[in-house]
Amino acid sequence: MKKAVQFLLLFGSAALVLGLAEAWVGQTEDRTSELVLVTETELVTVSLVVEEERHEVEVRAGSSVYDVLEAAKEQGLSFKGREFSGMGFFVEEINGKAESNRQRMYWIYSVNNKKAEVGVSSYIIQPNDVITWTYEKSY
């Protein structure tokens, strides 16, 4: 009987030690997750130029041109558009000036002086990019 009690005490102690070790490891993993979260919220600054009006906009790394437009709303910019399947969101109006199919006038954006070939929701910006919007005739 004495050996049975010793065995139960030994087994119980081992279980307690393992349980505490697992709890400590779990806390360490939680801290690691918090550190990763901080890294993911790195901010980048880009310039947004709409018909000679310049905005400096700060967004999270990995943001799209659409996210930049959304952030620029805080500086008074307004825009409207729609989503096209497979191509992303296309802007159809900025600050009250709408595209005109009849006159073939459209909002076109470029990044670092290179015209974009995808919708604003599909173009991922890089730090210090310059996004320029022009209202121009398309043939």
PDB file of C-alpha atoms in Angstrom:
ATOM      1  CA  MET A   1       0.000   0.000   0.000  1.00  0.00           C
ATOM      2  CA  LYS A   2       2.895   2.333   0.826  1.00  0.00           C
ATOM      3  CA  LYS A   3       4.348   1.811  -2.663  1.00  0.00           C
ATOM      4  CA  ALA A   4       0.964   2.604  -4.238  1.00  0.00           C
ATOM      5  CA  VAL A   5       0.794   5.931  -2.357  1.00  0.00           C
ATOM      6  CA  GLN A   6       4.377   6.770  -3.393  1.00  0.00           C
ATOM      7  CA  PHE A   7       3.543   5.929  -7.010  1.00  0.00           C
ATOM      8  CA  LEU A   8       0.446   8.169  -6.949  1.00  0.00           C
ATOM      9  CA  LEU A   9       2.426  11.050  -5.404  1.00  0.00           C
ATOM     10  CA  LEU A  10       5.196  10.663  -7.990  1.00  0.00           C
ATOM     11  CA  PHE A  11       2.690  10.448 -10.858  1.00  0.00           C
ATOM     12  CA  GLY A  12       0.743  13.477  -9.549  1.00  0.00           C
ATOM     13  CA  SER A  13       3.937  15.544  -9.187  1.00  0.00           C
ATOM     14  CA  ALA A  14       5.016  14.683 -12.729  1.00  0.00           C
ATOM     15  CA  ALA A  15       1.601  15.673 -14.093  1.00  0.00           C
ATOM     16  CA  LEU A  16       1.753  18.996 -12.205  1.00  0.00           C
ATOM     17  CA  VAL A  17       5.239  19.786 -13.559  1.00  0.00           C
ATOM     18  CA  LEU A  18       4.173  18.962 -17.126  1.00  0.00           C
ATOM     19  CA  GLY A  19       1.048  21.103 -16.778  1.00  0.00           C
ATOM     20  CA  LEU A  20       3.048  24.099 -15.537  1.00  0.00           C
ATOM     21  CA  ALA A  21       5.592  23.661 -18.338  1.00  0.00           C
ATOM     22  CA  GLU A  22       2.814  23.596 -20.939  1.00  0.00           C
ATOM     23  CA  ALA A  23       1.245  26.759 -19.482  1.00  0.00           C
ATOM     24  CA  TRP A  24       4.617  28.543 -19.616  1.00  0.00           C
ATOM     25  CA  VAL A  25       5.188  27.523 -23.243  1.00  0.00           C
ATOM     26  CA  GLY A  26       1.672  28.746 -24.118  1.00  0.00           C
ATOM     27  CA  GLN A  27       2.447  32.175 -22.646  1.00  0.00           C
ATOM     28  CA  THR A  28       5.639  32.381 -24.688  1.00  0.00           C
ATOM     29  CA  GLU A  29       3.731  31.540 -27.886  1.00  0.00           C
ATOM     30  CA  ASP A  30       1.167  34.264 -27.110  1.00  0.00           C
ATOM     31  CA  ARG A  31       3.938  36.850 -26.779  1.00  0.00           C
ATOM     32  CA  THR A  32       5.397  35.781 -30.114  1.00  0.00           C
ATOM     33  CA  SER A  33       2.008  36.315 -31.775  1.00  0.00           C
ATOM     34  CA  GLU A  34       1.825  39.816 -30.297  1.00  0.00           C
ATOM     35  CA  LEU A  35       5.270  40.652 -31.670  1.00  0.00           C
ATOM     36  CA  VAL A  36       4.278  39.508 -35.151  1.00  0.00           C
ATOM     37  CA  LEU A  37       1.159  41.674 -34.989  1.00  0.00           C
ATOM     38  CA  VAL A  38       3.270  44.758 -34.254  1.00  0.00           C
ATOM     39  CA  THR A  39       5.487  44.009 -37.260  1.00  0.00           C
ATOM     40  CA  GLU A  40       2.481  43.670 -39.580  1.00  0.00           C
ATOM     41  CA  THR A  41       1.267  47.206 -38.821  1.00  0.00           C
ATOM     42  CA  GLU A  42       4.345  48.914 -40.314  1.00  0.00           C
ATOM     43  CA  LEU A  43       3.305  52.155 -41.989  1.00  0.00           C
ATOM     44  CA  VAL A  44       4.514  53.523 -45.322  1.00  0.00           C
ATOM     45  CA  THR A  45       4.071  56.970 -46.828  1.00  0.00           C
ATOM     46  CA  VAL A  46       3.081  57.554 -50.444  1.00  0.00           C
ATOM     47  CA  SER A  47       2.211  60.660 -52.441  1.00  0.00           C
ATOM     48  CA  LEU A  48      -1.167  60.960 -54.117  1.00  0.00           C
ATOM     49  CA  VAL A  49      -1.474  63.627 -56.829  1.00  0.00           C
ATOM     50  CA  VAL A  50      -4.905  64.466 -58.261  1.00  0.00           C
ATOM     51  CA  GLU A  51      -4.831  67.175 -60.935  1.00  0.00           C
ATOM     52  CA  GLU A  52      -1.865  68.986 -59.358  1.00  0.00           C
ATOM     53  CA  GLU A  53      -3.246  68.658 -55.791  1.00  0.00           C
ATOM     54  CA  ARG A  54      -0.771  66.655 -53.708  1.00  0.00           C
ATOM     55  CA  HIS A  55      -1.594  64.542 -50.642  1.00  0.00           C
ATOM     56  CA  GLU A  56       0.932  62.746 -48.443  1.00  0.00           C
ATOM     57  CA  VAL A  57      -0.826  59.611 -47.220  1.00  0.00           C
ATOM     58  CA  GLU A  58       0.275  57.089 -44.612  1.00  0.00           C
ATOM     59  CA  VAL A  59      -1.033  53.512 -44.921  1.00  0.00           C
ATOM     60  CA  ARG A  60      -0.040  50.040 -43.756  1.00  0.00           C
ATOM     61  CA  ALA A  61       2.625  48.170 -45.686  1.00  0.00           C
ATOM     62  CA  GLY A  62       0.978  45.893 -48.249  1.00  0.00           C
ATOM     63  CA  SER A  63      -1.871  48.332 -48.955  1.00  0.00           C
ATOM     64  CA  SER A  64      -3.382  48.896 -52.384  1.00  0.00           C
ATOM     65  CA  VAL A  65      -3.974  52.133 -54.284  1.00  0.00           C
ATOM     66  CA  TYR A  66      -7.617  51.742 -53.205  1.00  0.00           C
ATOM     67  CA  ASP A  67      -6.490  51.832 -49.556  1.00  0.00           C
ATOM     68  CA  VAL A  68      -4.526  55.022 -50.290  1.00  0.00           C
ATOM     69  CA  LEU A  69      -7.657  56.635 -51.756  1.00  0.00           C
ATOM     70  CA  GLU A  70      -9.660  55.595 -48.685  1.00  0.00           C
ATOM     71  CA  ALA A  71      -7.007  57.107 -46.390  1.00  0.00           C
ATOM     72  CA  ALA A  72      -6.984  60.332 -48.453  1.00  0.00           C
ATOM     73  CA  LYS A  73     -10.676  60.841 -47.644  1.00  0.00           C
ATOM     74  CA  GLU A  74      -9.442  62.209 -44.295  1.00  0.00           C
ATOM     75  CA  GLN A  75      -7.790  65.005 -46.321  1.00  0.00           C
ATOM     76  CA  GLY A  76     -10.992  65.829 -48.215  1.00  0.00           C
ATOM     77  CA  LEU A  77     -10.644  63.581 -51.269  1.00  0.00           C
ATOM     78  CA  SER A  78     -13.800  61.863 -52.532  1.00  0.00           C
ATOM     79  CA  PHE A  79     -14.126  59.132 -55.128  1.00  0.00           C
ATOM     80  CA  LYS A  80     -16.599  56.665 -56.603  1.00  0.00           C
ATOM     81  CA  GLY A  81     -16.188  53.614 -58.772  1.00  0.00           C
ATOM     82  CA  ARG A  82     -17.068  49.973 -59.198  1.00  0.00           C
ATOM     83  CA  GLU A  83     -15.601  46.499 -59.101  1.00  0.00           C
ATOM     84  CA  PHE A  84     -14.902  44.596 -62.323  1.00  0.00           C
ATOM     85  CA  SER A  85     -14.541  40.831 -62.060  1.00  0.00           C
ATOM     86  CA  GLY A  86     -10.935  39.754 -62.463  1.00  0.00           C
ATOM     87  CA  MET A  87      -9.603  43.314 -62.710  1.00  0.00           C
ATOM     88  CA  GLY A  88     -10.464  44.932 -59.393  1.00  0.00           C
ATOM     89  CA  PHE A  89     -11.984  48.286 -58.452  1.00  0.00           C
ATOM     90  CA  PHE A  90     -11.933  51.059 -61.064  1.00  0.00           C
ATOM     91  CA  VAL A  91     -12.392  54.729 -60.156  1.00  0.00           C
ATOM     92  CA  GLU A  92     -15.084  56.545 -62.138  1.00  0.00           C
ATOM     93  CA  GLU A  93     -15.275  59.849 -60.251  1.00  0.00           C
ATOM     94  CA  ILE A  94     -12.885  61.918 -58.151  1.00  0.00           C
ATOM     95  CA  ASN A  95     -13.896  65.041 -56.212  1.00  0.00           C
ATOM     96  CA  GLY A  96     -17.188  65.254 -58.113  1.00  0.00           C
ATOM     97  CA  LYS A  97     -15.634  65.022 -61.597  1.00  0.00           C
ATOM     98  CA  ALA A  98     -17.069  61.918 -63.297  1.00  0.00           C
ATOM     99  CA  GLU A  99     -15.881  60.006 -66.329  1.00  0.00           C
ATOM    100  CA  SER A 100     -17.705  60.707 -69.576  1.00  0.00           C
ATOM    101  CA  ASN A 101     -18.158  57.837 -72.018  1.00  0.00           C
ATOM    102  CA  ARG A 102     -19.650  60.214 -74.581  1.00  0.00           C
ATOM    103  CA  GLN A 103     -16.588  62.486 -74.498  1.00  0.00           C
ATOM    104  CA  ARG A 104     -14.213  59.571 -73.835  1.00  0.00           C
ATOM    105  CA  MET A 105     -12.810  61.276 -70.722  1.00  0.00           C
ATOM    106  CA  TYR A 106     -11.612  58.929 -68.000  1.00  0.00           C
ATOM    107  CA  TRP A 107      -9.657  58.923 -64.764  1.00  0.00           C
ATOM    108  CA  ILE A 108      -6.297  57.250 -65.376  1.00  0.00           C
ATOM    109  CA  TYR A 109      -3.732  56.559 -62.681  1.00  0.00           C
ATOM    110  CA  SER A 110      -0.030  55.939 -62.854  1.00  0.00           C
ATOM    111  CA  VAL A 111       2.484  54.921 -60.224  1.00  0.00           C
ATOM    112  CA  ASN A 112       5.939  56.478 -60.457  1.00  0.00           C
ATOM    113  CA  ASN A 113       5.086  57.780 -63.970  1.00  0.00           C
ATOM    114  CA  LYS A 114       4.068  54.334 -65.266  1.00  0.00           C
ATOM    115  CA  LYS A 115       0.406  53.820 -66.215  1.00  0.00           C
ATOM    116  CA  ALA A 116      -1.218  51.045 -64.238  1.00  0.00           C
ATOM    117  CA  GLU A 117      -2.782  48.087 -66.001  1.00  0.00           C
ATOM    118  CA  VAL A 118      -5.008  46.845 -63.158  1.00  0.00           C
ATOM    119  CA  GLY A 119      -7.731  48.249 -60.953  1.00  0.00           C
ATOM    120  CA  VAL A 120      -6.784  50.239 -57.851  1.00  0.00           C
ATOM    121  CA  SER A 121      -7.686  47.371 -55.509  1.00  0.00           C
ATOM    122  CA  SER A 122      -5.180  45.086 -57.257  1.00  0.00           C
ATOM    123  CA  TYR A 123      -2.149  47.396 -57.310  1.00  0.00           C
ATOM    124  CA  ILE A 124      -0.029  47.008 -54.136  1.00  0.00           C
ATOM    125  CA  ILE A 125       1.966  50.129 -53.316  1.00  0.00           C
ATOM    126  CA  GLN A 126       5.580  50.392 -52.161  1.00  0.00           C
ATOM    127  CA  PRO A 127       7.092  52.962 -49.769  1.00  0.00           C
ATOM    128  CA  ASN A 128       7.539  56.419 -51.360  1.00  0.00           C
ATOM    129  CA  ASP A 129       5.456  55.586 -54.451  1.00  0.00           C
ATOM    130  CA  VAL A 130       3.921  58.562 -56.243  1.00  0.00           C
ATOM    131  CA  ILE A 131       0.374  57.841 -57.439  1.00  0.00           C
ATOM    132  CA  THR A 132      -0.835  60.350 -60.031  1.00  0.00           C
ATOM    133  CA  TRP A 133      -4.426  60.685 -61.251  1.00  0.00           C
ATOM    134  CA  THR A 134      -5.177  62.485 -64.514  1.00  0.00           C
ATOM    135  CA  TYR A 135      -8.486  63.152 -66.228  1.00  0.00           C
ATOM    136  CA  GLU A 136      -7.751  62.449 -69.870  1.00  0.00           C
ATOM    137  CA  LYS A 137      -9.189  61.510 -73.213  1.00  0.00           C
ATOM    138  CA  SER A 138      -8.916  57.876 -74.235  1.00  0.00           C
ATOM    139  CA  TYR A 139      -9.233  56.693 -77.842  1.00  0.00           C
TER     140      TYR A 139
END
